[in-house]
Amino acid sequence: MGAVTDDEVIRKRLLIDGDGAGDDRKINVLLKSFTKWCNSPATPEEGFTQYQRMLGTLAQCEFSMGKTLMVYDMNLREMENYEKIYTNIEQNITSAHEKIAECKKEIQRAKRIRKNRQEYDALAKVIQQHPDRHETLKQLEALDKELQQLSHIKENVDAKLELRKKQFHVLLSTIQELQQTLENDEKSDNDDNSQESPAENGE
Amino acid sequence: MGPVELLHMSVFSQSFSPCGRFLAAGNNYGEIAVFSLSAALSPDATAANQKPVLTFTAHEGPVFSLLSTDVHLFSAGNGEISAWSWTELSKKNVKPLWTKRPNYKSSLEIPEINAMVINPRDNSLVVGGGDNNIHILDLEHGVFKAVLQGHSDYIHCVSVRDREAEILSGGEDGAVRMWDSRSSQCVHCIEVHKYESCARPHIGKWISCLTTDSDWMLCGGGPSLSLWHLRSLSPTSVFPLSGCQRQAAFYQDMILAVGEGAFVSHCLLGGEVKAQIPCTPQSLNTLQLNTNSTEHRVLTVGGSSDHIDVFTNLSYKAFSLSF
């Protein structure tokens, strides 16, 4: 709604009014007919008809003036209305801008959250590949028990081995001693025999 | 630059300026071109705005790595690191601030520098290259303060794990090594090609792409691109991408990856490939997201072409910048 220049106003008025046609002309004509009626030496009936005609023209002029006033009022109110709508739209634009900024922030947040979720998923995939912790613990416990049992058995077997070794040792050493004793006995017997025979030979 | 040179051009590295309005790209001829993003993204941009505002020869060899800090642009080429000031570059002054060379043991050949990354904890530049070692340059004092040795073949990519102060490096020998940045010791070594789920023996075992966000790591190359959980050092997802991936990035809830193939792959953390967006270059080398600016949040990719594709919306290519 730019400012209307004087040229525009004059052009518009000329276009509408032409060369004095319209309301302006009506008023001029009324004035002329009024002066003519005041100075006319015509009959009272003619004068009356002219008077009636003038009243009619006056009424017409008043009517058109009233109409123009109402149109002017209407234009003012329309302008106000448009102003209101304009400010309303401006407010809407700013609030839409704000909403867009808000939504952009939201989308950034949502993208971050999505990225985090994807990271969790990726890690979860890796973790799933490894066996369950409980199962592994159970397996470990079972293995532990087996290990204990086996070491127990080993201890027992070791102890038995020791015992047998000792027993064999006792047996072998007894045999050794017996052998020694027997040898000693044989030797002493031989000695006795050899001592006796020279003694016999000597006699 | 004749048409034949343009045909054979490859863009190896990109970096956004700290204000987010400029993009620097390095190619295989040793040139760095600075593009004005604000001009190219403005509503009345013309074809001239998609050309660089400044092109200069930075090194004698290809510029394999570019890195920006708040004030500087670091470029690596021909075995040396040059530092440029962004303010000077915006005034079209192409004199480097300094040029340094790490202490290479062999003086016969000059190993190339493949990757650089900034370690913000102690303001140092971590450089990995062809001599199988990682050199750490202290930016405050300007001296190389440490050398991390352990790789048996050249290093493709380095990355920094902020929270635990670790440096990760991936190399041609197929190992991803994690180094403690304070004690300069190798903490872990993951041989990715030994894991059946990711290994692709028919392609190779090198690791050309490595990125991390402290809890997770993406690595790929010869083996398929895979997502690793760093606390447990186990691969959680393997992405079914056919080519070798050369660069990958975490972006919001997605993973963006580029490599062999004329497309940018969008993948979800769960291991599925959501979309593959076609691009101009036949094979892509570098992918960068402009996080320094809110109004020019674009993704740019470059590869074996003189065009750099710019994505304003990740779902489609908006336009291309060209050298």
Short mmCIF file of C-alpha atoms in Angstrom, two decimals, chain A residues 9-201:
data_model
loop_
_atom_site.label_atom_id
_atom_site.label_comp_id
_atom_site.label_asym_id
_atom_site.label_seq_id
_atom_site.Cartn_x
_atom_site.Cartn_y
_atom_site.Cartn_z
CA VAL A 9 -5.61 11.36 -7.57
CA ILE A 10 -6.10 13.95 -10.32
CA ARG A 11 -6.11 11.25 -12.99
CA LYS A 12 -8.69 9.22 -11.12
CA ARG A 13 -10.92 12.21 -10.52
CA LEU A 14 -10.74 13.22 -14.18
CA LEU A 15 -11.55 9.69 -15.24
CA ILE A 16 -14.56 9.45 -12.96
CA ASP A 17 -15.83 12.96 -13.27
CA GLY A 18 -15.00 13.65 -16.87
CA ASP A 19 -15.68 17.26 -17.76
CA GLY A 20 -17.79 18.17 -14.83
CA ALA A 21 -20.19 15.24 -15.24
CA GLY A 22 -21.64 13.56 -12.16
CA ASP A 23 -22.16 15.04 -8.72
CA ASP A 24 -20.22 18.20 -9.36
CA ARG A 25 -22.31 18.90 -12.42
CA LYS A 26 -25.50 18.15 -10.47
CA ILE A 27 -24.62 20.80 -7.88
CA ASN A 28 -23.75 23.36 -10.56
CA VAL A 29 -26.96 22.63 -12.42
CA LEU A 30 -28.92 22.94 -9.17
CA LEU A 31 -27.34 26.31 -8.43
CA LYS A 32 -28.07 27.54 -11.97
CA SER A 33 -31.66 26.32 -11.86
CA PHE A 34 -32.05 27.89 -8.38
CA THR A 35 -30.88 31.30 -9.60
CA LYS A 36 -33.01 30.90 -12.75
CA TRP A 37 -36.04 29.97 -10.57
CA CYS A 38 -35.49 32.92 -8.23
CA ASN A 39 -35.28 35.33 -11.15
CA SER A 40 -37.90 33.67 -13.37
CA PRO A 41 -41.07 35.53 -14.13
CA ALA A 42 -42.84 32.21 -14.86
CA THR A 43 -46.27 31.03 -13.63
CA PRO A 44 -46.64 29.68 -10.08
CA GLU A 45 -47.33 26.12 -11.40
CA GLU A 46 -44.17 26.16 -13.50
CA GLY A 47 -42.34 27.71 -10.57
CA PHE A 48 -43.71 24.92 -8.34
CA THR A 49 -42.66 22.22 -10.77
CA GLN A 50 -39.21 23.77 -11.03
CA TYR A 51 -39.09 23.94 -7.21
CA GLN A 52 -40.07 20.25 -7.00
CA ARG A 53 -37.45 19.39 -9.58
CA MET A 54 -34.82 21.25 -7.57
CA LEU A 55 -35.84 19.47 -4.37
CA GLY A 56 -35.49 16.20 -6.26
CA THR A 57 -32.02 17.10 -7.49
CA LEU A 58 -31.07 18.21 -3.95
CA ALA A 59 -32.29 14.91 -2.55
CA GLN A 60 -30.25 13.10 -5.19
CA CYS A 61 -27.17 15.08 -4.26
CA GLU A 62 -27.69 14.36 -0.57
CA PHE A 63 -28.19 10.69 -1.34
CA SER A 64 -25.01 10.42 -3.36
CA MET A 65 -23.10 12.31 -0.64
CA GLY A 66 -24.43 9.91 1.99
CA LYS A 67 -23.38 7.01 -0.23
CA THR A 68 -19.86 8.39 -0.65
CA LEU A 69 -19.54 8.90 3.10
CA MET A 70 -20.55 5.30 3.74
CA VAL A 71 -18.10 4.08 1.12
CA TYR A 72 -15.37 6.12 2.83
CA ASP A 73 -16.28 4.58 6.18
CA MET A 74 -16.26 1.16 4.64
CA ASN A 75 -12.79 1.73 3.13
CA LEU A 76 -11.46 2.87 6.50
CA ARG A 77 -12.80 -0.25 8.16
CA GLU A 78 -11.42 -2.46 5.39
CA MET A 79 -8.00 -0.88 5.89
CA GLU A 80 -8.20 -1.59 9.60
CA ASN A 81 -9.19 -5.13 8.83
CA TYR A 82 -6.26 -5.61 6.48
CA GLU A 83 -3.90 -4.13 9.03
CA LYS A 84 -5.11 -6.63 11.58
CA ILE A 85 -4.73 -9.52 9.16
CA TYR A 86 -1.25 -8.29 8.25
CA THR A 87 -0.04 -8.21 11.84
CA ASN A 88 -1.67 -11.55 12.43
CA ILE A 89 0.20 -13.10 9.51
CA GLU A 90 3.46 -11.54 10.65
CA GLN A 91 3.02 -13.05 14.08
CA ASN A 92 2.26 -16.40 12.50
CA ILE A 93 5.42 -16.16 10.43
CA THR A 94 7.59 -15.46 13.47
CA SER A 95 5.98 -18.24 15.46
CA ALA A 96 6.46 -20.59 12.50
CA HIS A 97 10.13 -19.61 12.38
CA GLU A 98 10.43 -20.36 16.08
CA LYS A 99 8.69 -23.68 15.63
CA ILE A 100 11.09 -24.53 12.81
CA ALA A 101 14.06 -23.76 15.05
CA GLU A 102 12.53 -25.89 17.82
CA CYS A 103 11.93 -28.73 15.41
CA LYS A 104 15.49 -28.51 14.15
CA LYS A 105 16.74 -28.83 17.73
CA GLU A 106 14.42 -31.76 18.26
CA ILE A 107 15.73 -33.43 15.16
CA GLN A 108 19.29 -32.98 16.35
CA ARG A 109 18.38 -34.58 19.67
CA ALA A 110 16.57 -37.38 17.94
CA LYS A 111 19.57 -38.01 15.69
CA ARG A 112 21.87 -38.17 18.70
CA ILE A 113 19.53 -40.58 20.43
CA ARG A 114 19.35 -42.68 17.29
CA LYS A 115 23.11 -42.71 17.02
CA ASN A 116 23.39 -43.84 20.64
CA ARG A 117 20.82 -46.57 20.07
CA GLN A 118 22.69 -47.78 17.03
CA GLU A 119 25.90 -47.86 19.03
CA TYR A 120 24.20 -49.92 21.71
CA ASP A 121 22.88 -52.28 19.07
CA ALA A 122 26.31 -52.70 17.55
CA LEU A 123 27.82 -53.46 20.96
CA ALA A 124 24.97 -55.80 21.77
CA LYS A 125 25.66 -57.73 18.59
CA VAL A 126 29.26 -58.21 19.63
CA ILE A 127 28.27 -59.20 23.15
CA GLN A 128 25.74 -61.72 21.87
CA GLN A 129 28.50 -63.48 20.03
CA HIS A 130 30.21 -64.28 23.29
CA PRO A 131 28.65 -67.11 25.37
CA ASP A 132 26.37 -66.37 28.29
CA ARG A 133 28.11 -65.45 31.54
CA HIS A 134 26.06 -67.85 33.70
CA GLU A 135 26.78 -70.74 31.45
CA THR A 136 30.44 -69.96 31.46
CA LEU A 137 30.43 -69.72 35.25
CA LYS A 138 28.66 -73.05 35.51
CA GLN A 139 31.15 -74.61 33.14
CA LEU A 140 33.94 -73.17 35.21
CA GLU A 141 32.43 -74.59 38.40
CA ALA A 142 32.03 -78.02 36.85
CA LEU A 143 35.60 -77.91 35.60
CA ASP A 144 36.77 -76.86 39.04
CA LYS A 145 35.00 -79.79 40.64
CA GLU A 146 36.42 -82.18 38.12
CA LEU A 147 39.84 -80.75 38.75
CA GLN A 148 39.42 -81.22 42.49
CA GLN A 149 38.26 -84.78 42.08
CA LEU A 150 41.09 -85.61 39.80
CA SER A 151 43.64 -84.10 42.14
CA HIS A 152 42.07 -86.08 44.97
CA ILE A 153 42.42 -89.28 42.98
CA LYS A 154 45.96 -88.35 42.13
CA GLU A 155 46.76 -87.85 45.80
CA ASN A 156 45.30 -91.22 46.64
CA VAL A 157 47.23 -92.93 43.89
CA ASP A 158 50.38 -91.19 44.97
CA ALA A 159 49.92 -92.28 48.56
CA LYS A 160 49.32 -95.88 47.45
CA LEU A 161 52.41 -95.73 45.27
CA GLU A 162 54.45 -94.49 48.22
CA LEU A 163 53.11 -97.23 50.44
CA ARG A 164 53.85 -99.95 47.91
CA LYS A 165 57.30 -98.50 47.33
CA LYS A 166 57.98 -98.61 51.04
CA GLN A 167 56.65 -102.13 51.32
CA PHE A 168 58.73 -103.29 48.42
CA HIS A 169 61.68 -101.54 49.95
CA VAL A 170 61.10 -103.37 53.23
CA LEU A 171 60.74 -106.65 51.37
CA LEU A 172 63.82 -106.11 49.28
CA SER A 173 65.93 -105.00 52.21
CA THR A 174 64.77 -108.03 54.21
CA ILE A 175 65.73 -110.28 51.31
CA GLN A 176 69.04 -108.53 51.06
CA GLU A 177 69.71 -109.07 54.75
CA LEU A 178 68.67 -112.70 54.55
CA GLN A 179 70.98 -113.15 51.57
CA GLN A 180 73.77 -111.52 53.51
CA THR A 181 73.10 -113.67 56.55
CA LEU A 182 73.01 -116.81 54.40
CA GLU A 183 76.25 -115.85 52.68
CA ASN A 184 77.82 -115.08 56.02
CA ASP A 185 76.64 -118.38 57.35
CA GLU A 186 77.99 -120.20 54.29
CA LYS A 187 81.29 -118.45 54.60
CA SER A 188 81.57 -119.19 58.26
CA ASP A 189 80.61 -122.80 57.55
CA ASN A 190 83.30 -123.00 54.87
CA ASP A 191 85.78 -121.45 57.23
CA ASP A 192 84.87 -123.90 59.89
CA ASN A 193 85.24 -126.76 57.43
CA SER A 194 88.59 -125.53 56.14
CA GLN A 195 89.85 -125.03 59.70
CA GLU A 196 88.77 -128.49 60.71
CA SER A 197 90.32 -130.23 57.69
CA PRO A 198 93.85 -128.80 58.10
CA ALA A 199 93.51 -129.57 61.76
CA GLU A 200 92.50 -133.15 60.76
CA ASN A 201 95.32 -133.31 58.16
#
